[in-house]
Short mmCIF file of C-alpha atoms in Angstrom, two decimals:
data_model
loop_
_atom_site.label_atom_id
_atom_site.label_comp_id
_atom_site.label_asym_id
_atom_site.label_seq_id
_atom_site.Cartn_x
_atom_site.Cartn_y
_atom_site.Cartn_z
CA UNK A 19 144.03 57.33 33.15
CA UNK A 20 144.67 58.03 36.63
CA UNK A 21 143.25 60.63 39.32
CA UNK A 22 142.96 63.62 37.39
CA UNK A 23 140.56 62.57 34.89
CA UNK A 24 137.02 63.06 36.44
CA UNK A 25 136.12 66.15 34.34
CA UNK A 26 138.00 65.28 31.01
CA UNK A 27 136.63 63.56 28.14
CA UNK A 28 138.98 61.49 26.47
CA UNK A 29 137.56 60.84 23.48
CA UNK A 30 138.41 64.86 22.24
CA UNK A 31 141.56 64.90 23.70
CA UNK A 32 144.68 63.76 22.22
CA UNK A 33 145.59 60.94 23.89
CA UNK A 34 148.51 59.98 20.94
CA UNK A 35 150.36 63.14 22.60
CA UNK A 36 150.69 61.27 25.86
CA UNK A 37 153.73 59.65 27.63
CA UNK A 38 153.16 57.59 30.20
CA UNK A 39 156.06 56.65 31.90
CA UNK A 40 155.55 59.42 34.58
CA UNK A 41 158.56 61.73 35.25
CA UNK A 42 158.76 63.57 38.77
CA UNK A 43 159.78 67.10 38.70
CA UNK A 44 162.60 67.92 41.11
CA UNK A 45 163.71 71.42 40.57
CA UNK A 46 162.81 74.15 42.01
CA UNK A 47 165.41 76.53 40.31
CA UNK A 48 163.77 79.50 38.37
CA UNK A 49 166.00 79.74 35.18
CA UNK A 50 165.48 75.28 35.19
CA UNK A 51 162.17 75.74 35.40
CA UNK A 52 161.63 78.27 33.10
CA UNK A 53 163.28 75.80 30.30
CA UNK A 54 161.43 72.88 31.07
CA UNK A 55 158.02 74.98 31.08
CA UNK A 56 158.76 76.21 27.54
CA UNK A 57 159.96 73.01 26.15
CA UNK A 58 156.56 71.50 27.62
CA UNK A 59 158.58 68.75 29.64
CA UNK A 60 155.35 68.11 31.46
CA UNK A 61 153.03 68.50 28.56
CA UNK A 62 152.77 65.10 27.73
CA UNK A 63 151.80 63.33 30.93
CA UNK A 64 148.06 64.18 32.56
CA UNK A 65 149.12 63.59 36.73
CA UNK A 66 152.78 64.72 35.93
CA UNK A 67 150.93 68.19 35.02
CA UNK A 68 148.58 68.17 37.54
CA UNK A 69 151.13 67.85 40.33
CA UNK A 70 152.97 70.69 38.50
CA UNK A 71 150.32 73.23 38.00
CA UNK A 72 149.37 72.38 42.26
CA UNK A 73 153.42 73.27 42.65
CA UNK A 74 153.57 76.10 40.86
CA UNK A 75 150.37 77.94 42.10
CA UNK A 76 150.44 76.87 45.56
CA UNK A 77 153.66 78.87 45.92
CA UNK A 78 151.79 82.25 44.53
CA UNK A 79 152.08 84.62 47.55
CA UNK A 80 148.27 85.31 48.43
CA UNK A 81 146.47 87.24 50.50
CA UNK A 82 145.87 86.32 54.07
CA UNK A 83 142.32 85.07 53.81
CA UNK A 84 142.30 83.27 50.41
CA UNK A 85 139.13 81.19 49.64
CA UNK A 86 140.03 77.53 49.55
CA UNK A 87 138.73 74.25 48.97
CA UNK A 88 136.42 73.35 52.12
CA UNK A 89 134.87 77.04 51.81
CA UNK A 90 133.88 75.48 48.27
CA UNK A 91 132.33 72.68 49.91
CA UNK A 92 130.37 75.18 52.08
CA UNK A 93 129.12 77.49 49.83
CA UNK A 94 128.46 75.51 46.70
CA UNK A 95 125.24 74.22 47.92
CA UNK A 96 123.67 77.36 49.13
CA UNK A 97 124.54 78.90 45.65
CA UNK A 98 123.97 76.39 43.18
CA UNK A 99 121.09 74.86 44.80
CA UNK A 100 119.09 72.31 43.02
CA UNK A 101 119.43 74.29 39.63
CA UNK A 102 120.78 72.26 36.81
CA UNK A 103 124.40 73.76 36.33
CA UNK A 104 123.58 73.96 32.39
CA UNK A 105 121.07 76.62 33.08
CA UNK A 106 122.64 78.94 35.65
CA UNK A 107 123.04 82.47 34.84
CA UNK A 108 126.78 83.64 34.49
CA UNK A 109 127.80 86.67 36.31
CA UNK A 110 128.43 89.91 34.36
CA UNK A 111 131.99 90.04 34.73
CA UNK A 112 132.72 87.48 32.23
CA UNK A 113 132.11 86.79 28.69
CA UNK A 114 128.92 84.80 28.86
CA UNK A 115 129.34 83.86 25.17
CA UNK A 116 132.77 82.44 25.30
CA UNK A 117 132.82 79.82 28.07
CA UNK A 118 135.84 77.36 26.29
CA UNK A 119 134.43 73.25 27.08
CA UNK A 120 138.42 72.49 26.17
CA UNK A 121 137.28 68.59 25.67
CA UNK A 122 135.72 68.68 28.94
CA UNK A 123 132.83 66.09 29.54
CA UNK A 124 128.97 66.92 30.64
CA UNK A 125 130.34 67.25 34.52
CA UNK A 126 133.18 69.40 33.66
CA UNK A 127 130.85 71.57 31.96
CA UNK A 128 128.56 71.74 34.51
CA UNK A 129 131.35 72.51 37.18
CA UNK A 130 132.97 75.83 35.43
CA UNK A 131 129.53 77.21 35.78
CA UNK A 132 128.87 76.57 39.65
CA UNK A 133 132.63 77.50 40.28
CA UNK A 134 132.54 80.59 38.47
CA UNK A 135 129.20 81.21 40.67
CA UNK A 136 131.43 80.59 43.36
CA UNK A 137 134.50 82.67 42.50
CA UNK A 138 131.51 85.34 42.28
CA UNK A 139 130.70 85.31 46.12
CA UNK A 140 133.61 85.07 47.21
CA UNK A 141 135.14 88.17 45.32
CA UNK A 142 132.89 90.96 45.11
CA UNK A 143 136.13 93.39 43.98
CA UNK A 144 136.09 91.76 40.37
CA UNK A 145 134.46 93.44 38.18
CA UNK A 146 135.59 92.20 34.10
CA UNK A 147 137.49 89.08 34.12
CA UNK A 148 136.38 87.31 30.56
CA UNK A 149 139.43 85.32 31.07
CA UNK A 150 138.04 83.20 33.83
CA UNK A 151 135.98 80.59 32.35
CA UNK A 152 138.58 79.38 29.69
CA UNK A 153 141.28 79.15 33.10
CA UNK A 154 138.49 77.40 35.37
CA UNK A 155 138.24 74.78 32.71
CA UNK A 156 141.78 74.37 31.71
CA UNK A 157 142.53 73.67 35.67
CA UNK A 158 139.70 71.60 36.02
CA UNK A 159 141.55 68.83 33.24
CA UNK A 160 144.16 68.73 36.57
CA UNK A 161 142.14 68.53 39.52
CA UNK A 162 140.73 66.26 41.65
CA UNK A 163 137.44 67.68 41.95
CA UNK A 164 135.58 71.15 41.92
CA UNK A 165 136.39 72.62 45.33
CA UNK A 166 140.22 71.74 44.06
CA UNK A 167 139.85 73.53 41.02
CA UNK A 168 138.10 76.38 43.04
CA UNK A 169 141.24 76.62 45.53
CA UNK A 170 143.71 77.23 42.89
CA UNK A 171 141.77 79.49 41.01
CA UNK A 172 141.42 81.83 43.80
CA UNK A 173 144.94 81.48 44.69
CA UNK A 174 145.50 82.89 40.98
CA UNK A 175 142.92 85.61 41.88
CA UNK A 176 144.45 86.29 45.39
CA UNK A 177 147.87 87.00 44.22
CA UNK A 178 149.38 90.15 45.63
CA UNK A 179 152.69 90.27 44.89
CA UNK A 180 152.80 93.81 43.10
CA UNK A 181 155.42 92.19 40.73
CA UNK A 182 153.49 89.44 39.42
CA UNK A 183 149.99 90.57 37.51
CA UNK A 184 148.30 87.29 36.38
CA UNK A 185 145.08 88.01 35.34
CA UNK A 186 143.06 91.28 34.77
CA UNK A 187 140.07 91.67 37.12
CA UNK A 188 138.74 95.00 36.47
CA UNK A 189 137.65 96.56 33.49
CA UNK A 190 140.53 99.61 33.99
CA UNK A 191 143.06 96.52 34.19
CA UNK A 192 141.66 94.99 30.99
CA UNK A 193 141.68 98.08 29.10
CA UNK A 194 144.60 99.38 29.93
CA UNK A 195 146.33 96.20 29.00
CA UNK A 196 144.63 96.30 25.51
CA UNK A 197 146.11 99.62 24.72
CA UNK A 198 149.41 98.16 25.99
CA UNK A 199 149.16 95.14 23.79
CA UNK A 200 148.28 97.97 21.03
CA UNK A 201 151.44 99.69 22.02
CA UNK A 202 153.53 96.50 21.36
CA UNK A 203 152.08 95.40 18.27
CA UNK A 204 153.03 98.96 17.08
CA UNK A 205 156.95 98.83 17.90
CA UNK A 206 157.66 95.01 17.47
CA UNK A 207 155.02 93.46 14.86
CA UNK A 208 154.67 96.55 12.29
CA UNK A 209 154.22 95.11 9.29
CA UNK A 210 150.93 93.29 11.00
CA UNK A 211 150.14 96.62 12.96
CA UNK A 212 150.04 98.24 9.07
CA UNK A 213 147.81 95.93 7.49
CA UNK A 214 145.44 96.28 11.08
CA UNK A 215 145.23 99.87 10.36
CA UNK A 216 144.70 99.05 6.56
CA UNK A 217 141.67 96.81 7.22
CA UNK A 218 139.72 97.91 10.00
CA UNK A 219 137.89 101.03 10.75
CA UNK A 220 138.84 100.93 14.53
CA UNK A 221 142.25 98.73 15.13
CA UNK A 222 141.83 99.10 19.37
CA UNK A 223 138.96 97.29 18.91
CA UNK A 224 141.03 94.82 17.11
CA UNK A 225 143.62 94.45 19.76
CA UNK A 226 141.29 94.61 22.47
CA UNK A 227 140.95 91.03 21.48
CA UNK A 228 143.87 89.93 22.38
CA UNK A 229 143.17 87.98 25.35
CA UNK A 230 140.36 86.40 23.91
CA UNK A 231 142.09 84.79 21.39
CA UNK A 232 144.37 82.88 24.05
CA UNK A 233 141.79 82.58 26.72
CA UNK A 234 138.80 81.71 24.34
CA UNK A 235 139.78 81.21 21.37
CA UNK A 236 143.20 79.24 21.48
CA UNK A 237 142.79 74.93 21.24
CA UNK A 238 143.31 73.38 24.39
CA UNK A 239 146.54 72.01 23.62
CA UNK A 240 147.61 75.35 23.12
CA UNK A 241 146.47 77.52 25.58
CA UNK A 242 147.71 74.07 28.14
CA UNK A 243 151.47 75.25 26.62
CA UNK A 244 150.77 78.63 26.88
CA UNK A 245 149.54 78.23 30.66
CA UNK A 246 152.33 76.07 31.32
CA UNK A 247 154.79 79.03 31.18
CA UNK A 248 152.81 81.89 32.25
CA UNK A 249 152.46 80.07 35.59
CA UNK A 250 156.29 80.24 35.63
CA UNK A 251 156.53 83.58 34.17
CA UNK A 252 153.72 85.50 34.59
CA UNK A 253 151.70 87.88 32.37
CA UNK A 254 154.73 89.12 29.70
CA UNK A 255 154.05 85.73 28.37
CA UNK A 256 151.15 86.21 27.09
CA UNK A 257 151.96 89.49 25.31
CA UNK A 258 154.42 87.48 23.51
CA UNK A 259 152.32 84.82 22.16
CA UNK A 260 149.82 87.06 20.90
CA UNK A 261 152.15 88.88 19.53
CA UNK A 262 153.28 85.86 18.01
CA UNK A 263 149.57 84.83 16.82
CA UNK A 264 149.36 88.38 15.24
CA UNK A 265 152.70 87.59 13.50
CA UNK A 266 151.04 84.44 11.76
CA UNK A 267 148.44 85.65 11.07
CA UNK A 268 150.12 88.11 8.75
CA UNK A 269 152.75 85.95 7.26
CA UNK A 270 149.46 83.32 6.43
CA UNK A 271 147.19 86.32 5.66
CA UNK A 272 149.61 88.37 3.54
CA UNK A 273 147.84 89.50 0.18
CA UNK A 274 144.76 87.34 0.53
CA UNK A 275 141.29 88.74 0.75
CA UNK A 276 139.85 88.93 4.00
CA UNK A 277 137.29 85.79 4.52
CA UNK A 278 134.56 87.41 6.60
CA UNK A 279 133.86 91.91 6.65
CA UNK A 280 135.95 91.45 9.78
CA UNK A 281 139.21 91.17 10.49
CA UNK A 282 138.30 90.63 14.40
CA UNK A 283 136.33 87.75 12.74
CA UNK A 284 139.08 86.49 10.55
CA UNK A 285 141.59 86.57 13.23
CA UNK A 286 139.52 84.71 15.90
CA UNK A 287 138.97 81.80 12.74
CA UNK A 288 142.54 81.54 11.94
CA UNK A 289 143.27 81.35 16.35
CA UNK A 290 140.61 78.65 16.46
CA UNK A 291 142.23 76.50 13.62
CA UNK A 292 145.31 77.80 14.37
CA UNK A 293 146.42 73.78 14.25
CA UNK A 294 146.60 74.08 10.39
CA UNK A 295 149.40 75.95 10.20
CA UNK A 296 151.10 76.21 13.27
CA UNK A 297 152.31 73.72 16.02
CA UNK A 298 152.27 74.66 19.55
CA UNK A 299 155.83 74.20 19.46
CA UNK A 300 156.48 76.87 16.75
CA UNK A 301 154.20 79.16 18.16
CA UNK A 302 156.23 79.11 21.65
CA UNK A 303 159.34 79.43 19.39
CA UNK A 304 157.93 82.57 17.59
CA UNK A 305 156.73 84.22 20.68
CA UNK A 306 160.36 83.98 22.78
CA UNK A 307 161.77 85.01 19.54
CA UNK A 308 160.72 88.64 19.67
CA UNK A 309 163.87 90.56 20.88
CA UNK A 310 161.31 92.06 23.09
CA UNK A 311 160.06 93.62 25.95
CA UNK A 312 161.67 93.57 29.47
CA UNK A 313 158.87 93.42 32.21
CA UNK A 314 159.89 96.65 33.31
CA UNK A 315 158.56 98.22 30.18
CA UNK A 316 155.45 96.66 30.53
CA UNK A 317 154.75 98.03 33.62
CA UNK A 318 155.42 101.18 32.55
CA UNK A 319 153.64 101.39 29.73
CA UNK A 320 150.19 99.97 31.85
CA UNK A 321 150.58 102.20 34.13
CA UNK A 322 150.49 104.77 31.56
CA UNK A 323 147.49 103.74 30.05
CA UNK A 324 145.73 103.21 33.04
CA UNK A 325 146.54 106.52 34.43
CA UNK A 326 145.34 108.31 30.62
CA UNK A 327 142.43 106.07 31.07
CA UNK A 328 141.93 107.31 34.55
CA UNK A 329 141.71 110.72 33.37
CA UNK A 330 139.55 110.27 30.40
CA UNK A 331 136.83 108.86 33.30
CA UNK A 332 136.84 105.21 31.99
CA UNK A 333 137.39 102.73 34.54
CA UNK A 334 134.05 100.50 33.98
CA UNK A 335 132.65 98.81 31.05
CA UNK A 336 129.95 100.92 29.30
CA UNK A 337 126.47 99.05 28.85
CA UNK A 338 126.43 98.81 24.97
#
């Protein structure tokens, strides 16, 4: 296909969804962008992508000393060693049972492993990040090679402008967000929020799946859509589309039996075939639908729950 295809294997992926003749993007303007993100103008060409996603995250504001590609090359070695990437040992801070392959081939693989390893060393503040495996190996489909995937990851990590949260790294960040997705689901999506309460015995637990079921659970083609606006948009994205998942759900859901004692179980089944009933298109459509949130709120309501959280003493994950 072209550069960006040493990690992918084509044979999973999709290849009837592709354009090739290659379009260059020339804006730069936010409210352009923004469109062209959500109508997934570069969703159907691999490089066209690739040189987007570099574009977009290479203009995060960072920290000062940001880990990049050649400290990759450095450290990789010492870390890795001569263990076979299948069998190295995950750090705690992410969900060892839910790293995506998102049609990855036996290299790819391999490579989210030693990079998460990586990520590890090189930022000893993070603490509960489950999110990071399923982003390491949608940015590996667009990059060049590991220590490339590895830079732009970190420049996700390294983000400090106070206005743009992108992904949780702490367990008070993760939990706090849960409660706010909880919060949401309870003004905008009530019907669903009723029928959570109906059917399980605790619904936090429920919601505390959210991000799972984009960054774990979601198909590749979707959570590449998703991705493609949240790097535009940041974080209030993905309250909306699992909002929006939640909102299926329902509608599909509505008056059957539930398929498994579970409705955490049922939900993450219905995510991970959520292809048989909705498009990514429709699911995008549903999620900027919801005459919703402004960021402001959001931030307000976080830093709420993080300060009640705060006070009840929980700001680390407790060793079931």
């Amino acid at each position: 296909m072209d550069e960006y295809n040493r990690f992918v294997d084509w044979d999973k992926m999709d290849v009837t969804a592709q354009s090739q003749d290659i379009k260059e993007l020339s804006c730069t303007e936010f409210q352009e962008l923004k469109q062209l993100a959500r109508q997934g103008y570069w969703a159907k060409n691999h490089s066209l992508r690739a040189k987007v996603y570099h574009k977009l995250i290479s203009s995060i504001p960072c920290r000062t000393v940001t880990p990049d590609a050649n400290v990759y090359r450095d450290i990789v070695v010492k870390i890795v060693g001569k263990r076979s990437s299948s069998s190295l040992p995950l750090p705690e801070f992410v969900d060892d049972s839910l790293v995506p392959t998102y049609c990855l081939n036996a290299e790819g693989i391999g490579a989210v492993r030693k990079i998460i390893l990586c990520i590890a060393n090189q930022f000893p503040d993070i603490s509960f990040c489950p999110a990071l495996p399923s982003v390491i190996a949608l940015l590996l489909h667009y990059s060049k090679d590991e220590a490339e995937c590895f830079e732009q990851v970190c420049r996700i990590l390294a983000c400090n402008d106070p206005s743009k949260r992108l992904i949780d790294q702490t367990f008070l960040a993760f939990e706090s967000s849960c409660m706010t997705f909880g919060d949401l689901v309870n003004k905008y999506c009530q019907a669903a929020h009723k029928l959570m309460v109906a059917v399980s015995e605790d619904v936090l637990e429920v919601y505390s799946d959210w991000q799972r079921w984009l960054f774990g659970e979601l198909p590749m083609l979707y959570i590449a859509r998703v991705f493609d606006v949240f790097l535009v948009e940041g974080y209030k994205v993905l309250y909306r589309v699992a909002l929006a998942i939640l909102k299926f759900f329902h509608k599909v859901r509505a008056g059957q039996p539930m398929e498994s004692d579970s409705v955490q179980q049922d939900i993450r089944a219905f995510v991970r075939d959520i292809a048989k009933s909705v498009s990514p298109e429709r699911l995008l459509e549903k999620a900027f639908a919801i005459r919703l949130f402004s960021r402001k709120e959001i931030q307000l309501l976080q830093m709420a729950n993080e300060k009640a959280l705060q006070q009840k003493g929980i700001t680390v994950k407790q060793k079931r």
